[in-house]
Amino acid sequence: MERLLLAIESSCDDTSAAVLRGNRVLSNVVATQKLHEAYGGVVPELASRAHQSNIVPTVHTALEQAGVTLDDLEGVAFTQGPGLMGSLLVGTSFAKSLAQARALPVVGINHMEAHILAHFIADTPDQIMPNFPFLCLTVSGGHTQIVRVNSPTRFDVLGETTDDAAGEAFDKIAKIIGLPYPGGPLVDRNAKNGNPKAFAFPKSNVDGYGYSFSGLKTAVLYFLQKQVKANPNFIAENMEDLCASVQHTIVETLMDKLVLAAEELGITDVALAGGVSANSGLRQTLRDVGEAKGWRTFIPPFQYCTDNAAMIGMAGQFRLDAGQVAPLNAAPKARWTLESGRG
Ligand code: KG4
Ligand code: ZN
């Protein structure tokens, strides 16, 4: 029988717990912290307090939905970083204490590694998975990276953003347009009925496989300041076209470097991961480009795109299979790069 694992995710503003049997998800419960909406962004101190009140009930629900008890568990995985220190501390303390009390192996997981490994969750027996090495465009609220995934535990980051992450760009531009936090999904929804070519915004031009999104944010800000001066209703009147044009620019920028990397490295298994992989424009564009280029493309189901504990569990199974466990003094890491190498 494959290992029954409890996984905990608490790196940012969602408290999540999942139970996995091998690579199958038996439950995946996410408690979203709505309270940050009022502040236009995540307030770290409030996030850690909310994790503290959510964590026990969330784990309880995850066990119940999976139809198992603490006695059945054979391991615990938790997000050790990167993320907000106060938030990570809650999950780390909870997971280590539970593991200590129950004499279970416990493993600390890199959140970005887990986003990538979500592709190996097998909710259906005929699930098609990428072959190693594959390329993964990892796009979240804090990261934008092109990663060569060498094995389930070894990664080469080929390029990343020098300033804002793609999700951050969506959220900051959404805020300029007047949409509430987190704005990414709302830009996506509005973009569906808009013209992506209505407004031409500049695409950044960074060397190699790097990205930059702060210039786009500034360009949108100046453009709107000018337009609103001439017509105070400009944003409301052009909401859908604005969202479609911004989304189009971000998606094109992301895809340009991904295509370059795939062609230069000769890799044809290409995947998306992270919260922004929920974006319908990006999903469709990857499918279209993949079809034209003869790639096999991999896009996680929605529930495994944004933050969730199921992906932490998947990464945990790989790390425990490799014999890795967290030392008793394991502490969270606010910054933590992916483990490189070819092993
Ligand atoms: O991976 P994630 O849930 O959390 C982090 O690890 O950061 O990513 C959150 C980011 C936010 O910036 C959010 O606006 C963005 O993902 N996001 C989207 C969409 N859904 C989530 N951005 C664009 N379109 C979406 N549909
Ligand atoms: Zn994430």
mmCIF file with all atom_site columns, C-alpha atoms in Angstrom, residues 61-188:
data_model
loop_
_atom_site.group_PDB
_atom_site.id
_atom_site.type_symbol
_atom_site.label_atom_id
_atom_site.label_alt_id
_atom_site.label_comp_id
_atom_site.label_asym_id
_atom_site.label_entity_id
_atom_site.label_seq_id
_atom_site.pdbx_PDB_ins_code
_atom_site.Cartn_x
_atom_site.Cartn_y
_atom_site.Cartn_z
_atom_site.occupancy
_atom_site.B_iso_or_equiv
_atom_site.pdbx_formal_charge
_atom_site.auth_seq_id
_atom_site.auth_comp_id
_atom_site.auth_asym_id
_atom_site.auth_atom_id
_atom_site.pdbx_PDB_model_num
ATOM 1   C CA . THR A 1 61  ? -11.799 18.620 7.691   1.00 0.00 ? 61  THR A CA 1
ATOM 2   C CA . ALA A 1 62  ? -9.128  17.188 5.381   1.00 0.00 ? 62  ALA A CA 1
ATOM 3   C CA . LEU A 1 63  ? -8.850  14.012 7.486   1.00 0.00 ? 63  LEU A CA 1
ATOM 4   C CA . GLU A 1 64  ? -12.614 13.704 7.694   1.00 0.00 ? 64  GLU A CA 1
ATOM 5   C CA . GLN A 1 65  ? -13.118 14.173 3.939   1.00 0.00 ? 65  GLN A CA 1
ATOM 6   C CA . ALA A 1 66  ? -10.416 11.583 3.233   1.00 0.00 ? 66  ALA A CA 1
ATOM 7   C CA . GLY A 1 67  ? -12.119 9.162  5.619   1.00 0.00 ? 67  GLY A CA 1
ATOM 8   C CA . VAL A 1 68  ? -8.973  8.627  7.688   1.00 0.00 ? 68  VAL A CA 1
ATOM 9   C CA . THR A 1 69  ? -7.793  9.436  11.222  1.00 0.00 ? 69  THR A CA 1
ATOM 10  C CA . LEU A 1 70  ? -4.468  10.589 12.669  1.00 0.00 ? 70  LEU A CA 1
ATOM 11  C CA . ASP A 1 71  ? -3.747  6.945  13.516  1.00 0.00 ? 71  ASP A CA 1
ATOM 12  C CA . ASP A 1 72  ? -3.722  6.035  9.806   1.00 0.00 ? 72  ASP A CA 1
ATOM 13  C CA . LEU A 1 73  ? -1.102  8.623  8.760   1.00 0.00 ? 73  LEU A CA 1
ATOM 14  C CA . GLU A 1 74  ? 2.347   7.492  7.634   1.00 0.00 ? 74  GLU A CA 1
ATOM 15  C CA . GLY A 1 75  ? 4.000   10.860 7.098   1.00 0.00 ? 75  GLY A CA 1
ATOM 16  C CA . VAL A 1 76  ? 3.609   14.649 7.145   1.00 0.00 ? 76  VAL A CA 1
ATOM 17  C CA . ALA A 1 77  ? 4.762   17.242 4.578   1.00 0.00 ? 77  ALA A CA 1
ATOM 18  C CA . PHE A 1 78  ? 4.706   20.999 5.092   1.00 0.00 ? 78  PHE A CA 1
ATOM 19  C CA . THR A 1 79  ? 5.678   24.133 3.148   1.00 0.00 ? 79  THR A CA 1
ATOM 20  C CA . GLN A 1 80  ? 9.013   25.264 4.569   1.00 0.00 ? 80  GLN A CA 1
ATOM 21  C CA . GLY A 1 81  ? 9.423   28.205 2.160   1.00 0.00 ? 81  GLY A CA 1
ATOM 22  C CA . PRO A 1 82  ? 9.567   30.483 0.293   1.00 0.00 ? 82  PRO A CA 1
ATOM 23  C CA . GLY A 1 83  ? 6.808   32.715 1.626   1.00 0.00 ? 83  GLY A CA 1
ATOM 24  C CA . LEU A 1 84  ? 5.776   34.987 4.479   1.00 0.00 ? 84  LEU A CA 1
ATOM 25  C CA . MET A 1 85  ? 7.760   34.116 7.610   1.00 0.00 ? 85  MET A CA 1
ATOM 26  C CA . GLY A 1 86  ? 4.852   34.397 10.063  1.00 0.00 ? 86  GLY A CA 1
ATOM 27  C CA . SER A 1 87  ? 2.614   32.272 7.835   1.00 0.00 ? 87  SER A CA 1
ATOM 28  C CA . LEU A 1 88  ? 5.286   29.610 7.296   1.00 0.00 ? 88  LEU A CA 1
ATOM 29  C CA . LEU A 1 89  ? 5.944   29.415 11.050  1.00 0.00 ? 89  LEU A CA 1
ATOM 30  C CA . VAL A 1 90  ? 2.372   28.287 11.713  1.00 0.00 ? 90  VAL A CA 1
ATOM 31  C CA . GLY A 1 91  ? 2.472   25.359 9.262   1.00 0.00 ? 91  GLY A CA 1
ATOM 32  C CA . THR A 1 92  ? 6.024   24.385 10.209  1.00 0.00 ? 92  THR A CA 1
ATOM 33  C CA . SER A 1 93  ? 5.273   24.306 13.950  1.00 0.00 ? 93  SER A CA 1
ATOM 34  C CA . PHE A 1 94  ? 2.031   22.419 13.449  1.00 0.00 ? 94  PHE A CA 1
ATOM 35  C CA . ALA A 1 95  ? 3.542   19.797 11.129  1.00 0.00 ? 95  ALA A CA 1
ATOM 36  C CA . LYS A 1 96  ? 6.644   19.180 13.227  1.00 0.00 ? 96  LYS A CA 1
ATOM 37  C CA . SER A 1 97  ? 4.629   18.914 16.457  1.00 0.00 ? 97  SER A CA 1
ATOM 38  C CA . LEU A 1 98  ? 2.161   16.472 14.930  1.00 0.00 ? 98  LEU A CA 1
ATOM 39  C CA . ALA A 1 99  ? 4.965   14.366 13.477  1.00 0.00 ? 99  ALA A CA 1
ATOM 40  C CA . GLN A 1 100 ? 6.835   14.393 16.798  1.00 0.00 ? 100 GLN A CA 1
ATOM 41  C CA . ALA A 1 101 ? 3.750   13.388 18.776  1.00 0.00 ? 101 ALA A CA 1
ATOM 42  C CA . ARG A 1 102 ? 2.903   10.547 16.381  1.00 0.00 ? 102 ARG A CA 1
ATOM 43  C CA . ALA A 1 103 ? 6.497   9.481  15.571  1.00 0.00 ? 103 ALA A CA 1
ATOM 44  C CA . LEU A 1 104 ? 5.920   10.112 11.859  1.00 0.00 ? 104 LEU A CA 1
ATOM 45  C CA . PRO A 1 105 ? 8.501   11.076 9.223   1.00 0.00 ? 105 PRO A CA 1
ATOM 46  C CA . VAL A 1 106 ? 8.131   14.762 8.333   1.00 0.00 ? 106 VAL A CA 1
ATOM 47  C CA . VAL A 1 107 ? 9.516   16.622 5.330   1.00 0.00 ? 107 VAL A CA 1
ATOM 48  C CA . GLY A 1 108 ? 9.809   20.366 4.551   1.00 0.00 ? 108 GLY A CA 1
ATOM 49  C CA . ILE A 1 109 ? 8.840   21.300 0.996   1.00 0.00 ? 109 ILE A CA 1
ATOM 50  C CA . ASN A 1 110 ? 9.804   24.158 -1.331  1.00 0.00 ? 110 ASN A CA 1
ATOM 51  C CA . HIS A 1 111 ? 6.529   25.797 -2.417  1.00 0.00 ? 111 HIS A CA 1
ATOM 52  C CA . MET A 1 112 ? 7.726   26.473 -5.995  1.00 0.00 ? 112 MET A CA 1
ATOM 53  C CA . GLU A 1 113 ? 8.906   22.878 -6.387  1.00 0.00 ? 113 GLU A CA 1
ATOM 54  C CA . ALA A 1 114 ? 5.446   21.758 -5.275  1.00 0.00 ? 114 ALA A CA 1
ATOM 55  C CA . HIS A 1 115 ? 3.718   23.979 -7.875  1.00 0.00 ? 115 HIS A CA 1
ATOM 56  C CA . ILE A 1 116 ? 5.767   22.180 -10.559 1.00 0.00 ? 116 ILE A CA 1
ATOM 57  C CA . LEU A 1 117 ? 5.192   18.681 -9.158  1.00 0.00 ? 117 LEU A CA 1
ATOM 58  C CA . ALA A 1 118 ? 1.413   19.181 -9.142  1.00 0.00 ? 118 ALA A CA 1
ATOM 59  C CA . HIS A 1 119 ? 1.673   17.668 -12.643 1.00 0.00 ? 119 HIS A CA 1
ATOM 60  C CA . PHE A 1 120 ? 2.315   14.268 -11.071 1.00 0.00 ? 120 PHE A CA 1
ATOM 61  C CA . ILE A 1 121 ? -0.909  14.122 -9.075  1.00 0.00 ? 121 ILE A CA 1
ATOM 62  C CA . ALA A 1 122 ? -2.858  11.262 -10.638 1.00 0.00 ? 122 ALA A CA 1
ATOM 63  C CA . ASP A 1 123 ? -6.540  11.785 -9.984  1.00 0.00 ? 123 ASP A CA 1
ATOM 64  C CA . THR A 1 124 ? -7.296  9.523  -12.937 1.00 0.00 ? 124 THR A CA 1
ATOM 65  C CA . PRO A 1 125 ? -5.382  6.306  -13.649 1.00 0.00 ? 125 PRO A CA 1
ATOM 66  C CA . ASP A 1 126 ? -4.694  7.253  -17.302 1.00 0.00 ? 126 ASP A CA 1
ATOM 67  C CA . GLN A 1 127 ? -3.215  10.670 -16.438 1.00 0.00 ? 127 GLN A CA 1
ATOM 68  C CA . ILE A 1 128 ? -0.480  11.681 -18.913 1.00 0.00 ? 128 ILE A CA 1
ATOM 69  C CA . MET A 1 129 ? 2.578   13.147 -17.184 1.00 0.00 ? 129 MET A CA 1
ATOM 70  C CA . PRO A 1 130 ? 5.591   15.059 -18.521 1.00 0.00 ? 130 PRO A CA 1
ATOM 71  C CA . ASN A 1 131 ? 8.843   13.190 -19.170 1.00 0.00 ? 131 ASN A CA 1
ATOM 72  C CA . PHE A 1 132 ? 12.088  14.434 -17.609 1.00 0.00 ? 132 PHE A CA 1
ATOM 73  C CA . PRO A 1 133 ? 13.639  16.787 -18.465 1.00 0.00 ? 133 PRO A CA 1
ATOM 74  C CA . PHE A 1 134 ? 10.729  19.102 -19.199 1.00 0.00 ? 134 PHE A CA 1
ATOM 75  C CA . LEU A 1 135 ? 10.315  22.866 -19.196 1.00 0.00 ? 135 LEU A CA 1
ATOM 76  C CA . CYS A 1 136 ? 7.984   24.541 -16.732 1.00 0.00 ? 136 CYS A CA 1
ATOM 77  C CA . LEU A 1 137 ? 6.849   28.151 -16.775 1.00 0.00 ? 137 LEU A CA 1
ATOM 78  C CA . THR A 1 138 ? 6.208   28.763 -13.089 1.00 0.00 ? 138 THR A CA 1
ATOM 79  C CA . VAL A 1 139 ? 4.073   31.843 -12.616 1.00 0.00 ? 139 VAL A CA 1
ATOM 80  C CA . SER A 1 140 ? 2.673   32.872 -9.254  1.00 0.00 ? 140 SER A CA 1
ATOM 81  C CA . GLY A 1 141 ? 2.153   35.954 -7.091  1.00 0.00 ? 141 GLY A CA 1
ATOM 82  C CA . GLY A 1 142 ? 5.781   35.953 -5.982  1.00 0.00 ? 142 GLY A CA 1
ATOM 83  C CA . HIS A 1 143 ? 7.677   34.126 -8.751  1.00 0.00 ? 143 HIS A CA 1
ATOM 84  C CA . THR A 1 144 ? 8.057   34.005 -12.514 1.00 0.00 ? 144 THR A CA 1
ATOM 85  C CA . GLN A 1 145 ? 10.561  31.420 -13.646 1.00 0.00 ? 145 GLN A CA 1
ATOM 86  C CA . ILE A 1 146 ? 11.418  29.223 -16.581 1.00 0.00 ? 146 ILE A CA 1
ATOM 87  C CA . VAL A 1 147 ? 12.592  25.976 -15.033 1.00 0.00 ? 147 VAL A CA 1
ATOM 88  C CA . ARG A 1 148 ? 14.251  22.939 -16.591 1.00 0.00 ? 148 ARG A CA 1
ATOM 89  C CA . VAL A 1 149 ? 12.835  20.131 -14.452 1.00 0.00 ? 149 VAL A CA 1
ATOM 90  C CA . ASN A 1 150 ? 15.525  17.440 -14.412 1.00 0.00 ? 150 ASN A CA 1
ATOM 91  C CA . SER A 1 151 ? 13.936  15.040 -11.916 1.00 0.00 ? 151 SER A CA 1
ATOM 92  C CA . PRO A 1 152 ? 11.305  15.255 -9.157  1.00 0.00 ? 152 PRO A CA 1
ATOM 93  C CA . THR A 1 153 ? 13.970  16.733 -6.861  1.00 0.00 ? 153 THR A CA 1
ATOM 94  C CA . ARG A 1 154 ? 16.391  18.618 -9.148  1.00 0.00 ? 154 ARG A CA 1
ATOM 95  C CA . PHE A 1 155 ? 15.736  21.797 -11.122 1.00 0.00 ? 155 PHE A CA 1
ATOM 96  C CA . ASP A 1 156 ? 17.648  24.403 -13.141 1.00 0.00 ? 156 ASP A CA 1
ATOM 97  C CA . VAL A 1 157 ? 16.134  27.881 -13.049 1.00 0.00 ? 157 VAL A CA 1
ATOM 98  C CA . LEU A 1 158 ? 16.960  29.167 -16.550 1.00 0.00 ? 158 LEU A CA 1
ATOM 99  C CA . GLY A 1 159 ? 15.524  32.629 -16.083 1.00 0.00 ? 159 GLY A CA 1
ATOM 100 C CA . GLU A 1 160 ? 13.322  34.647 -13.781 1.00 0.00 ? 160 GLU A CA 1
ATOM 101 C CA . THR A 1 161 ? 11.864  38.087 -13.285 1.00 0.00 ? 161 THR A CA 1
ATOM 102 C CA . THR A 1 162 ? 14.134  40.886 -12.207 1.00 0.00 ? 162 THR A CA 1
ATOM 103 C CA . ASP A 1 163 ? 11.277  42.811 -10.576 1.00 0.00 ? 163 ASP A CA 1
ATOM 104 C CA . ASP A 1 164 ? 7.532   42.059 -10.347 1.00 0.00 ? 164 ASP A CA 1
ATOM 105 C CA . ALA A 1 165 ? 6.227   38.528 -10.784 1.00 0.00 ? 165 ALA A CA 1
ATOM 106 C CA . ALA A 1 166 ? 3.533   37.915 -13.421 1.00 0.00 ? 166 ALA A CA 1
ATOM 107 C CA . GLY A 1 167 ? 0.834   37.498 -10.743 1.00 0.00 ? 167 GLY A CA 1
ATOM 108 C CA . GLU A 1 168 ? 2.030   40.673 -9.051  1.00 0.00 ? 168 GLU A CA 1
ATOM 109 C CA . ALA A 1 169 ? 1.774   42.486 -12.401 1.00 0.00 ? 169 ALA A CA 1
ATOM 110 C CA . PHE A 1 170 ? -1.815  41.265 -12.822 1.00 0.00 ? 170 PHE A CA 1
ATOM 111 C CA . ASP A 1 171 ? -2.685  42.313 -9.254  1.00 0.00 ? 171 ASP A CA 1
ATOM 112 C CA . LYS A 1 172 ? -0.960  45.728 -9.354  1.00 0.00 ? 172 LYS A CA 1
ATOM 113 C CA . ILE A 1 173 ? -2.437  46.662 -12.739 1.00 0.00 ? 173 ILE A CA 1
ATOM 114 C CA . ALA A 1 174 ? -5.855  45.456 -11.569 1.00 0.00 ? 174 ALA A CA 1
ATOM 115 C CA . LYS A 1 175 ? -5.503  47.819 -8.601  1.00 0.00 ? 175 LYS A CA 1
ATOM 116 C CA . ILE A 1 176 ? -4.678  50.732 -10.947 1.00 0.00 ? 176 ILE A CA 1
ATOM 117 C CA . ILE A 1 177 ? -7.819  49.876 -12.931 1.00 0.00 ? 177 ILE A CA 1
ATOM 118 C CA . GLY A 1 178 ? -9.806  49.881 -9.686  1.00 0.00 ? 178 GLY A CA 1
ATOM 119 C CA . LEU A 1 179 ? -10.391 46.127 -9.264  1.00 0.00 ? 179 LEU A CA 1
ATOM 120 C CA . PRO A 1 180 ? -10.196 44.561 -5.769  1.00 0.00 ? 180 PRO A CA 1
ATOM 121 C CA . TYR A 1 181 ? -7.396  42.226 -4.583  1.00 0.00 ? 181 TYR A CA 1
ATOM 122 C CA . PRO A 1 182 ? -6.484  39.676 -5.869  1.00 0.00 ? 182 PRO A CA 1
ATOM 123 C CA . GLY A 1 183 ? -7.068  41.242 -9.263  1.00 0.00 ? 183 GLY A CA 1
ATOM 124 C CA . GLY A 1 184 ? -5.618  38.508 -11.505 1.00 0.00 ? 184 GLY A CA 1
ATOM 125 C CA . PRO A 1 185 ? -8.804  36.411 -11.745 1.00 0.00 ? 185 PRO A CA 1
ATOM 126 C CA . LEU A 1 186 ? -10.910 39.566 -12.312 1.00 0.00 ? 186 LEU A CA 1
ATOM 127 C CA . VAL A 1 187 ? -8.692  40.767 -15.157 1.00 0.00 ? 187 VAL A CA 1
ATOM 128 C CA . ASP A 1 188 ? -9.099  37.292 -16.644 1.00 0.00 ? 188 ASP A CA 1
#
